Coordinates of C-alpha atoms in Angstrom, one line a residue:
X14 CA 0.1 0.0 0.0
X15 CA 2.8 2.5 0.9
X16 CA 4.4 1.6 -2.4
X17 CA 1.2 2.4 -4.4
X18 CA 0.8 5.7 -2.4
X19 CA 4.4 6.8 -3.2
X20 CA 4.1 5.7 -6.9
X21 CA 0.9 7.5 -7.3
X22 CA 2.3 10.9 -5.9
X23 CA 5.8 10.4 -7.2
X24 CA 7.6 10.5 -3.7
X25 CA 10.1 8.5 -1.9
X26 CA 9.1 6.5 1.0
X27 CA 11.9 8.1 2.9
X28 CA 9.6 11.0 3.2
X29 CA 8.2 9.5 6.3
X30 CA 11.6 8.9 7.9
X31 CA 13.6 12.0 7.1
X32 CA 12.8 15.6 7.8
X33 CA 11.6 17.7 4.8
X34 CA 13.7 20.4 3.4
X35 CA 12.6 23.9 4.2
X36 CA 10.2 25.3 1.5
X37 CA 11.9 27.9 -0.7
X38 CA 10.4 31.4 -0.3
X39 CA 8.4 32.6 -3.3
X40 CA 9.8 35.7 -4.9
X41 CA 6.5 37.3 -5.0
X42 CA 6.2 36.7 -1.1
X43 CA 9.4 38.6 -0.7
X44 CA 8.2 41.6 -3.0
X45 CA 4.9 41.9 -1.1
X46 CA 6.9 42.0 2.3
X47 CA 9.0 44.8 1.0
X48 CA 6.1 46.6 -0.3
X49 CA 4.3 46.1 3.1
X50 CA 7.4 47.5 4.9
X51 CA 7.5 50.5 2.6
X52 CA 3.9 51.4 3.2
X53 CA 3.8 50.5 6.8
X54 CA 6.5 53.2 7.4
X55 CA 3.7 55.7 7.0
X56 CA 1.0 53.7 8.8
X57 CA 1.9 51.7 11.9
X58 CA -1.4 50.7 13.2
X59 CA -1.1 47.1 14.6
X60 CA -3.6 44.8 12.9
X61 CA -6.7 43.7 15.1
X62 CA -6.8 40.1 13.7
X63 CA -10.2 39.5 15.1
X64 CA -11.7 42.1 12.8
X65 CA -10.5 40.0 9.8
X66 CA -9.4 36.5 11.0
X67 CA -7.0 34.2 9.1
X68 CA -9.2 32.0 6.9
X69 CA -10.5 31.2 3.5
X70 CA -12.7 33.9 1.9
X71 CA -14.9 34.0 -1.1
X72 CA -15.3 37.5 -3.1
X73 CA -17.5 38.9 -5.8
X74 CA -17.0 42.0 -7.9
X75 CA -18.3 43.1 -11.3
X76 CA -16.2 41.9 -14.2
X77 CA -13.5 44.5 -15.5
X78 CA -13.7 42.8 -18.9
X79 CA -17.4 41.9 -19.3
X80 CA -19.8 44.5 -18.3
X81 CA -22.9 43.0 -16.7
X82 CA -21.1 39.9 -15.5
X83 CA -19.9 39.1 -12.0
X84 CA -16.4 37.7 -11.3
X85 CA -16.2 35.4 -8.3
X86 CA -13.1 33.6 -6.8
X87 CA -11.5 32.7 -3.5
X88 CA -8.6 34.0 -1.5
X89 CA -6.7 33.0 1.7
X90 CA -6.0 35.9 4.4
X91 CA -3.1 34.6 6.6
X92 CA -0.4 36.2 8.9
X93 CA 3.2 36.0 8.7
X94 CA 5.0 37.6 11.6
X95 CA 3.3 40.9 12.0
X96 CA 2.3 41.0 8.3
X97 CA -1.2 40.4 7.1
X98 CA -1.2 38.7 3.6
X99 CA -3.6 37.9 0.9
X100 CA -3.3 35.2 -1.6
X101 CA -5.6 34.3 -4.5
X102 CA -5.9 32.7 -8.0
X103 CA -7.1 34.8 -10.9
X104 CA -9.4 32.3 -12.9
X105 CA -10.4 33.4 -16.5
X106 CA -11.5 31.4 -19.5
X107 CA -9.6 33.7 -22.0
X108 CA -5.6 33.2 -22.7
X109 CA -3.1 35.6 -21.2
X110 CA -2.7 37.1 -24.6
X111 CA -4.7 37.0 -28.1
X112 CA -3.8 34.1 -30.0
X113 CA -2.3 31.9 -27.3
X114 CA -3.6 28.8 -25.6
X115 CA -2.0 29.3 -22.2
X116 CA -4.8 30.0 -19.6
X117 CA -4.6 32.0 -16.4
X118 CA -5.8 29.4 -14.0
X119 CA -2.3 29.5 -12.2
X120 CA -2.1 33.4 -12.2
X121 CA -1.6 34.1 -8.7
X122 CA -2.4 37.4 -6.9
X123 CA -0.6 38.2 -3.8
X124 CA -1.0 41.3 -1.6
X125 CA -0.9 43.0 1.8
X126 CA -3.6 44.1 4.1
X127 CA -3.3 47.4 5.9
X128 CA -5.7 48.2 8.8
X129 CA -7.3 51.6 9.3
X130 CA -9.6 53.1 11.9
X131 CA -12.7 52.2 9.7
X132 CA -11.6 49.4 7.7
X133 CA -8.7 47.6 5.7
X134 CA -6.9 48.4 2.5
X135 CA -5.7 45.6 0.2
X136 CA -2.9 46.1 -2.1
X137 CA -2.2 43.3 -4.5
X138 CA -0.6 42.4 -7.8
X139 CA 0.1 39.4 -10.1
X140 CA 3.3 38.4 -11.6
X141 CA 1.8 38.3 -14.9
X142 CA 0.8 42.1 -15.5
X143 CA 2.3 45.2 -14.2
X144 CA -1.1 46.6 -12.8
X145 CA -2.1 46.7 -9.2
X146 CA -5.5 46.2 -7.6
X147 CA -6.4 48.5 -4.8
X148 CA -9.3 47.8 -2.5
X149 CA -10.8 49.4 0.5
X150 CA -13.1 47.2 2.7
X151 CA -15.5 48.2 5.4
X152 CA -16.7 45.9 8.0
X153 CA -20.1 44.1 7.4
X154 CA -22.8 44.2 4.9
X155 CA -26.5 44.4 6.1
X156 CA -25.5 43.8 9.7
X157 CA -23.8 40.5 8.7
X158 CA -20.2 40.5 10.1
X159 CA -19.0 37.7 7.9
X160 CA -19.2 40.1 4.9
X161 CA -16.8 42.9 4.0
X162 CA -17.9 45.5 1.5
X163 CA -15.1 47.3 -0.5
X164 CA -14.4 49.4 -3.5
X165 CA -11.8 48.1 -5.9
X166 CA -9.7 49.9 -8.5
X167 CA -7.4 48.6 -11.2
X168 CA -4.4 50.8 -12.0
X169 CA -4.7 50.9 -15.8
X170 CA -6.0 53.7 -18.2
X171 CA -9.5 53.8 -19.1
X172 CA -10.8 52.0 -22.3
X173 CA -14.2 52.1 -23.8
X174 CA -14.6 48.2 -23.7
X175 CA -13.7 47.6 -20.2
X176 CA -13.9 48.9 -16.5
X177 CA -11.4 49.6 -14.0
X178 CA -13.7 50.3 -10.7
X179 CA -16.0 47.9 -9.0
X180 CA -17.7 47.3 -5.6
X181 CA -16.2 44.2 -4.1
X182 CA -17.9 42.0 -1.5
X183 CA -15.9 39.4 0.5
X184 CA -17.4 36.5 2.6
X185 CA -15.5 34.7 5.4
X186 CA -15.8 31.2 4.8
X187 CA -16.2 28.5 7.7
X188 CA -13.4 25.9 8.2
X189 CA -14.9 23.5 5.8
X190 CA -12.6 22.0 3.0
X191 CA -15.7 20.6 1.3
X192 CA -17.1 24.1 0.8
X193 CA -13.8 25.4 -0.2
X194 CA -13.5 23.0 -3.1
X195 CA -17.1 23.7 -4.3
X196 CA -16.4 27.4 -4.1
X197 CA -13.0 27.0 -6.1
X198 CA -14.8 24.8 -8.8
X199 CA -17.1 27.6 -9.4
X200 CA -14.7 30.5 -9.6
X201 CA -14.7 32.6 -12.7
X202 CA -17.0 35.0 -14.6
X203 CA -20.8 34.3 -14.4
X204 CA -24.1 35.9 -14.7
X205 CA -25.4 38.3 -12.0
X206 CA -28.3 35.8 -11.3
X207 CA -25.8 33.5 -9.5
X208 CA -24.8 36.0 -6.9
X209 CA -26.7 36.1 -3.5
X210 CA -29.2 38.9 -3.4
X211 CA -27.9 41.0 -0.7
X212 CA -24.3 40.8 -2.4
X213 CA -25.8 41.7 -6.0
X214 CA -27.4 44.6 -4.3
X215 CA -24.1 46.0 -3.1
X216 CA -22.3 45.2 -6.5
X217 CA -24.7 47.1 -8.3
X218 CA -24.3 50.5 -6.6
X219 CA -21.8 51.4 -9.3
X220 CA -22.3 51.6 -13.0
X221 CA -20.3 49.7 -15.3
X222 CA -17.4 51.3 -17.4
X223 CA -16.1 53.9 -15.1

C-alpha cells in the first residue's frame, strides 16, 4: 500500500523517515513583504486580527472585462510575523494574450492588508501584469459580520470596452474544505443571477465602465 501511494504521488518513502527540506520562499512573497514594509513606514497601526481573521474567503466583484457579468473567486488571508497577507488565484477562460492557448488558472495574486480606523486596505498584484488592484474594505454588509464590503480600483488607463472600478464583497468562509472545493470549482466570470441577492445589491451600486 505504501509503495502504491508513493508511486501515485511520485515521492520517495523516505519522506516518512527523514525531515523535509525547508520550502523555498516565493519571490512574490518577498516582493509583497518589501512593499508592506515601505507602506507601513507611513501607517504603523497594529492589525486587530479578530476584525479580519486568518481564513479562506470568497469574493465577488463586477467583471472588469465583461460589463454586466460578475467575477467570483476565493482567497486566503493569513499572517506571517506582523504582516497580514492575501493570496488568491485569478481564474479566467480567456488566454493571457490573444492568439495563445495558455490560460490563467495559475495566475496568482498576492498582496498585503493594512488596517485603518474604519476598515482595511488591500494592495495586491500579479506576476503576469504590471497593474495593481487597490481595494478598501468596510466591515459588514446589512448587519452580517461575515461580509466585508469594498471598492476596488485597477491601476490602468480607461478604455471603452472595459472597466477599472467595482464594488467588491468578500465573505469569510467556515473551516469546511468541502465548501472550499465547491467555491473553487465555481470560480470565474458568471451571470449576476448566480450571486446572493444581498451581495448583488451591493455590487450594483456603481455603474459599469467607469
